[in-house]
Amino acid sequence: MITENIKFNGQEAKETRLIKSTSKRQITIPKSFFELLALEDGVTFVAQLYDDGVFLKPYKTEKESVRDQDRKHIIHQVFREGYSEEELIEELNYRLKKYDEFMARRVQEFENDIAGSSDDVVGDGPEAGSFNGLDVFFNKEAGTSP
């Protein structure tokens, strides 16, 4: 039986268990610990070494949204194309605006699909329904210049 209740940062442990290491210096963290901390498989831990032990803390990062990833990709591509400062501002503004319009149309199409609508054309003007996806942001031949 474990009699010592170790405090860390003034907090007492919620649960204490004996964990044995394998010959490869691996340990298994009890399922109850994962459940109490609401952790998922594959989580990364920060390991800190102290005089009398090791402290493991889940390393939580905010997952980047697909929208944020797309916008970063657009920005990186525009920077690689070598625009002057003013052209860079104009091109970024144009492409990010087109991306936002594209995403708004896709959301609307999705909502229409859910509602059972057969309205395939969203928007107005000569470009309505002709936007071909993200590749237009990254291909000069696709007419991305403002």
Coordinates of N, CA and C in Angstrom, one line a residue:
M1 N 0.8 -1.2 0.0 CA 0.0 0.0 0.0 C 0.9 1.2 0.0
I2 N 0.5 2.2 -0.7 CA 1.2 3.5 -0.8 C 0.7 4.4 0.3
T3 N 1.7 4.8 1.1 CA 1.3 5.7 2.2 C 1.6 7.1 2.0
E4 N 2.6 7.4 1.2 CA 3.1 8.8 1.0 C 2.1 9.5 0.0
N5 N 1.6 10.6 0.3 CA 0.8 11.4 -0.6 C 1.6 12.6 -1.0
I6 N 2.2 12.5 -2.2 CA 3.1 13.6 -2.7 C 2.3 14.8 -3.1
K7 N 2.7 16.0 -2.7 CA 2.1 17.2 -3.1 C 3.0 17.8 -4.2
F8 N 2.3 18.4 -5.2 CA 3.0 19.1 -6.3 C 2.3 20.5 -6.4
N9 N 3.1 21.5 -6.3 CA 2.6 22.9 -6.4 C 1.5 23.1 -5.3
G10 N 1.6 22.4 -4.2 CA 0.7 22.6 -3.1 C -0.6 21.7 -3.2
Q11 N -0.7 21.0 -4.3 CA -1.9 20.2 -4.5 C -1.6 18.7 -4.2
E12 N -2.6 18.1 -3.5 CA -2.5 16.7 -3.3 C -3.0 15.9 -4.5
A13 N -2.4 14.7 -4.7 CA -2.8 13.8 -5.8 C -4.3 13.4 -5.7
K14 N -4.9 13.4 -6.9 CA -6.3 12.9 -7.0 C -6.4 11.4 -6.9
E15 N -5.3 10.8 -7.4 CA -5.2 9.3 -7.4 C -3.8 9.0 -7.4
T16 N -3.4 7.9 -6.7 CA -2.0 7.4 -6.6 C -2.0 6.0 -7.0
R17 N -1.0 5.6 -7.9 CA -0.9 4.3 -8.4 C 0.6 3.9 -8.4
L18 N 0.9 2.6 -8.3 CA 2.2 2.1 -8.6 C 2.3 1.8 -10.0
I19 N 3.3 2.2 -10.7 CA 3.5 1.9 -12.2 C 4.9 1.4 -12.3
K20 N 4.9 0.2 -13.0 CA 6.2 -0.5 -13.2 C 6.7 -0.1 -14.6
S21 N 8.0 0.1 -14.7 CA 8.6 0.3 -16.0 C 9.0 -1.0 -16.7
T22 N 9.1 -1.0 -18.0 CA 9.5 -2.2 -18.7 C 11.0 -2.2 -18.9
S23 N 11.5 -3.2 -19.5 CA 13.0 -3.3 -19.7 C 13.4 -2.2 -20.7
K24 N 12.5 -1.7 -21.5 CA 12.7 -0.6 -22.4 C 12.5 0.8 -21.8
R25 N 12.3 0.9 -20.5 CA 12.1 2.1 -19.8 C 10.8 2.7 -20.1
Q26 N 9.8 1.9 -20.5 CA 8.5 2.4 -20.9 C 7.5 2.2 -19.7
I27 N 6.6 3.1 -19.5 CA 5.5 2.9 -18.5 C 4.2 3.0 -19.2
T28 N 3.2 2.5 -18.5 CA 1.8 2.6 -18.9 C 1.1 3.5 -18.0
I29 N 0.4 4.5 -18.5 CA -0.3 5.4 -17.7 C -1.7 4.9 -17.5
P30 N -2.2 4.7 -16.3 CA -3.5 4.1 -16.1 C -4.7 4.8 -16.8
K31 N -5.6 4.0 -17.3 CA -6.8 4.5 -18.0 C -7.5 5.6 -17.2
S32 N -7.6 5.3 -15.9 CA -8.4 6.3 -15.0 C -7.7 7.7 -15.1
F33 N -6.4 7.7 -15.2 CA -5.7 9.0 -15.3 C -6.1 9.7 -16.5
F34 N -6.1 9.0 -17.6 CA -6.5 9.6 -18.9 C -8.0 10.1 -18.8
E35 N -8.8 9.3 -18.2 CA -10.2 9.7 -18.1 C -10.4 11.0 -17.2
L36 N -9.7 11.0 -16.1 CA -9.8 12.2 -15.2 C -9.3 13.4 -15.9
L37 N -8.3 13.3 -16.7 CA -7.7 14.5 -17.4 C -8.3 14.7 -18.8
A38 N -9.2 13.9 -19.2 CA -9.9 14.0 -20.5 C -8.9 14.0 -21.7
L39 N -7.9 13.0 -21.6 CA -6.9 12.9 -22.6 C -7.3 11.9 -23.7
E40 N -6.7 12.0 -24.9 CA -6.9 11.1 -26.0 C -5.6 10.3 -26.2
D41 N -5.8 9.2 -26.9 CA -4.6 8.4 -27.3 C -3.7 9.3 -28.2
G42 N -2.4 9.1 -28.0 CA -1.4 9.8 -28.8 C -1.0 11.2 -28.3
V43 N -1.5 11.5 -27.1 CA -1.2 12.8 -26.5 C 0.3 12.9 -26.2
T44 N 0.9 14.0 -26.3 CA 2.3 14.3 -26.0 C 2.4 14.8 -24.6
F45 N 3.4 14.4 -23.9 CA 3.6 14.9 -22.5 C 4.9 15.7 -22.4
V46 N 4.9 16.7 -21.6 CA 6.1 17.4 -21.2 C 6.6 16.7 -19.9
A47 N 7.9 16.2 -19.9 CA 8.4 15.5 -18.8 C 9.5 16.5 -18.1
Q48 N 9.3 16.7 -16.8 CA 10.2 17.5 -16.1 C 10.9 16.7 -15.0
L49 N 12.2 16.8 -14.9 CA 13.0 16.0 -13.9 C 13.2 16.8 -12.7
Y50 N 12.9 16.3 -11.5 CA 13.1 16.9 -10.2 C 14.1 16.0 -9.4
D51 N 14.6 16.5 -8.3 CA 15.5 15.7 -7.5 C 14.9 14.4 -7.1
D52 N 13.6 14.3 -6.8 CA 13.0 13.1 -6.3 C 12.0 12.5 -7.3
G53 N 12.0 12.9 -8.5 CA 11.0 12.2 -9.4 C 10.9 13.0 -10.7
V54 N 9.9 12.4 -11.5 CA 9.6 13.0 -12.8 C 8.2 13.4 -12.8
F55 N 7.9 14.6 -13.3 CA 6.5 15.1 -13.4 C 6.2 15.1 -14.9
L56 N 5.0 14.5 -15.2 CA 4.5 14.5 -16.6 C 3.3 15.3 -16.7
K57 N 3.2 16.2 -17.7 CA 2.1 17.1 -17.9 C 1.7 17.0 -19.4
P58 N 0.4 16.8 -19.6 CA 0.0 16.8 -21.0 C 0.3 18.1 -21.7
Y59 N 0.9 18.0 -22.9 CA 1.2 19.1 -23.7 C 0.0 19.4 -24.6
K60 N -0.7 20.4 -24.3 CA -1.9 20.7 -25.1 C -1.6 21.9 -26.0
T61 N -1.9 21.7 -27.2 CA -1.8 22.8 -28.2 C -3.2 23.0 -28.8
E62 N -3.4 24.2 -29.1 CA -4.7 24.5 -29.8 C -4.5 24.0 -31.2
K63 N -5.5 23.1 -31.6 CA -5.4 22.6 -33.0 C -5.8 23.8 -33.9
E64 N -5.0 23.9 -35.0 CA -5.2 24.9 -36.0 C -6.4 24.5 -36.9
S65 N -7.3 25.4 -37.1 CA -8.5 25.1 -37.9 C -8.0 25.0 -39.4
V66 N -8.8 24.3 -40.2 CA -8.6 24.2 -41.6 C -8.5 25.6 -42.2
R67 N -9.4 26.4 -41.8 CA -9.5 27.8 -42.3 C -8.2 28.5 -42.1
D68 N -7.6 28.4 -40.8 CA -6.4 29.0 -40.5 C -5.2 28.4 -41.3
Q69 N -5.2 27.1 -41.5 CA -4.2 26.5 -42.3 C -4.3 27.0 -43.8
D70 N -5.5 27.0 -44.3 CA -5.7 27.5 -45.7 C -5.1 29.0 -45.8
R71 N -5.5 29.8 -44.9 CA -5.1 31.2 -45.0 C -3.6 31.3 -44.9
K72 N -3.0 30.5 -44.0 CA -1.5 30.6 -43.9 C -0.9 30.1 -45.3
H73 N -1.5 29.1 -45.9 CA -1.0 28.6 -47.1 C -1.0 29.7 -48.2
I74 N -2.1 30.4 -48.2 CA -2.3 31.5 -49.2 C -1.3 32.6 -49.0
I75 N -1.1 32.9 -47.7 CA -0.1 34.0 -47.4 C 1.3 33.6 -47.8
H76 N 1.7 32.3 -47.5 CA 3.0 31.8 -47.8 C 3.2 31.8 -49.3
Q77 N 2.2 31.4 -50.1 CA 2.3 31.4 -51.5 C 2.5 32.8 -52.1
V78 N 1.8 33.7 -51.6 CA 1.9 35.1 -52.1 C 3.3 35.7 -51.8
F79 N 3.8 35.4 -50.6 CA 5.1 35.9 -50.3 C 6.2 35.3 -51.2
R80 N 6.0 34.0 -51.6 CA 7.0 33.3 -52.5 C 6.9 33.9 -53.9
E81 N 5.9 34.5 -54.3 CA 5.7 35.0 -55.6 C 6.5 36.3 -55.9
G82 N 7.0 36.9 -54.9 CA 7.9 38.1 -55.0 C 7.2 39.4 -55.4
Y83 N 6.1 39.7 -54.9 CA 5.5 41.0 -55.1 C 6.2 42.1 -54.4
S84 N 6.0 43.3 -54.9 CA 6.5 44.5 -54.2 C 5.6 44.7 -53.0
E85 N 6.0 45.6 -52.1 CA 5.2 45.8 -50.8 C 3.7 46.1 -51.1
E86 N 3.5 47.1 -52.0 CA 2.1 47.5 -52.3 C 1.4 46.4 -53.0
E87 N 2.0 45.7 -54.0 CA 1.4 44.6 -54.7 C 1.1 43.5 -53.8
L88 N 2.0 43.2 -52.8 CA 1.8 42.1 -51.8 C 0.5 42.4 -51.0
I89 N 0.3 43.6 -50.6 CA -0.9 43.9 -49.8 C -2.1 43.7 -50.6
E90 N -2.1 44.2 -51.9 CA -3.3 44.1 -52.8 C -3.5 42.6 -53.1
E91 N -2.5 41.8 -53.4 CA -2.7 40.4 -53.7 C -3.2 39.6 -52.5
L92 N -2.6 39.9 -51.3 CA -3.1 39.2 -50.2 C -4.6 39.5 -49.9
N93 N -4.9 40.8 -50.0 CA -6.3 41.2 -49.7 C -7.2 40.5 -50.7
Y94 N -6.8 40.5 -52.0 CA -7.6 39.9 -53.0 C -7.9 38.4 -52.8
R95 N -6.8 37.7 -52.5 CA -6.9 36.2 -52.4 C -7.6 35.8 -51.1
L96 N -7.4 36.5 -50.0 CA -8.1 36.2 -48.8 C -9.6 36.5 -48.9
K97 N -9.9 37.6 -49.6 CA -11.3 37.9 -49.9 C -11.9 36.8 -50.7
K98 N -11.3 36.4 -51.8 CA -11.8 35.3 -52.6 C -12.0 34.1 -51.8
Y99 N -11.0 33.8 -51.0 CA -11.1 32.6 -50.1 C -12.3 32.6 -49.2
D100 N -12.5 33.8 -48.6 CA -13.7 34.0 -47.7 C -15.0 33.8 -48.4
E101 N -15.0 34.4 -49.7 CA -16.2 34.3 -50.5 C -16.5 32.8 -50.9
F102 N -15.4 32.1 -51.2 CA -15.5 30.7 -51.6 C -16.1 29.9 -50.4
M103 N -15.5 30.1 -49.2 CA -16.0 29.4 -48.0 C -17.4 29.7 -47.7
A104 N -17.8 31.0 -47.8 CA -19.2 31.4 -47.5 C -20.1 30.6 -48.5
R105 N -19.8 30.6 -49.8 CA -20.6 29.8 -50.8 C -20.7 28.3 -50.4
R106 N -19.5 27.8 -50.0 CA -19.5 26.3 -49.7 C -20.4 26.1 -48.5
V107 N -20.4 26.9 -47.5 CA -21.3 26.8 -46.3 C -22.7 26.9 -46.7
Q108 N -23.0 27.9 -47.6 CA -24.4 28.0 -48.1 C -24.8 26.8 -48.9
E109 N -23.9 26.3 -49.7 CA -24.3 25.0 -50.5 C -24.6 23.9 -49.5
F110 N -23.7 23.8 -48.5 CA -23.9 22.7 -47.5 C -25.3 22.9 -46.8
E111 N -25.6 24.1 -46.4 CA -26.9 24.4 -45.8 C -28.1 24.1 -46.7
N112 N -27.9 24.4 -48.0 CA -28.9 24.1 -49.0 C -29.1 22.6 -49.1
D113 N -28.0 21.9 -49.2 CA -28.0 20.4 -49.3 C -28.8 19.8 -48.1
I114 N -28.5 20.3 -46.9 CA -29.1 19.8 -45.7 C -30.6 20.1 -45.7
A115 N -31.0 21.3 -46.2 CA -32.4 21.7 -46.3 C -33.1 21.0 -47.5
G116 N -32.4 20.3 -48.3 CA -33.0 19.6 -49.5 C -33.2 20.5 -50.7
S117 N -32.5 21.6 -50.7 CA -32.7 22.6 -51.8 C -31.9 22.1 -53.0
S118 N -32.4 22.4 -54.2 CA -31.7 22.0 -55.4 C -31.0 23.2 -56.0
D119 N -31.0 24.3 -55.3 CA -30.3 25.6 -55.8 C -28.8 25.4 -55.8
D120 N -28.2 25.1 -56.9 CA -26.8 24.9 -57.0 C -26.0 26.2 -57.2
V121 N -26.6 27.3 -57.7 CA -25.9 28.5 -57.9 C -26.0 29.4 -56.7
V122 N -24.9 29.8 -56.1 CA -24.9 30.7 -55.0 C -24.1 31.9 -55.4
G123 N -24.6 33.1 -55.1 CA -24.0 34.3 -55.5 C -24.6 34.9 -56.7
D124 N -24.0 36.0 -57.2 CA -24.5 36.6 -58.5 C -23.3 37.0 -59.3
G125 N -23.6 37.5 -60.5 CA -22.6 37.9 -61.4 C -22.0 36.8 -62.3
P126 N -21.1 37.1 -63.2 CA -20.6 36.2 -64.1 C -19.8 35.0 -63.5
E127 N -19.3 35.3 -62.2 CA -18.5 34.3 -61.6 C -19.3 33.3 -60.7
A128 N -20.6 33.5 -60.6 CA -21.4 32.7 -59.7 C -21.4 31.2 -60.2
G129 N -21.0 30.4 -59.2 CA -21.0 29.0 -59.5 C -19.8 28.5 -60.3
S130 N -18.9 29.4 -60.7 CA -17.7 29.0 -61.5 C -16.4 28.9 -60.8
F131 N -16.4 29.2 -59.5 CA -15.2 29.2 -58.7 C -14.8 27.8 -58.5
N132 N -13.5 27.5 -58.9 CA -13.0 26.1 -58.9 C -12.3 25.6 -57.7
G133 N -12.3 26.3 -56.6 CA -11.7 25.8 -55.4 C -10.4 26.5 -55.1
L134 N -9.7 26.0 -54.2 CA -8.5 26.7 -53.6 C -7.4 26.8 -54.6
D135 N -7.3 26.0 -55.7 CA -6.2 26.1 -56.6 C -6.1 27.4 -57.3
V136 N -7.2 28.1 -57.4 CA -7.2 29.5 -58.0 C -6.4 30.4 -57.2
F137 N -6.2 30.2 -55.9 CA -5.4 31.1 -55.1 C -3.9 30.9 -55.3
F138 N -3.5 29.8 -55.8 CA -2.1 29.4 -55.9 C -1.6 29.3 -57.3
N139 N -2.3 29.7 -58.3 CA -1.9 29.5 -59.7 C -2.2 30.8 -60.4
K140 N -1.1 31.4 -60.9 CA -1.2 32.6 -61.6 C -2.0 32.5 -62.9
E141 N -1.9 31.3 -63.5 CA -2.6 31.1 -64.8 C -4.1 31.0 -64.5
A142 N -4.5 30.8 -63.3 CA -6.0 30.7 -63.0 C -6.6 32.1 -62.8
G143 N -5.8 33.2 -63.0 CA -6.4 34.5 -63.0 C -6.6 35.0 -61.6
T144 N -5.6 35.0 -60.8 CA -5.7 35.4 -59.4 C -5.3 36.9 -59.2
S145 N -4.7 37.5 -60.2 CA -4.2 38.9 -60.1 C -5.4 39.8 -60.0
P146 N -5.3 40.8 -59.1 CA -6.4 41.7 -58.9 C -6.6 42.6 -60.1

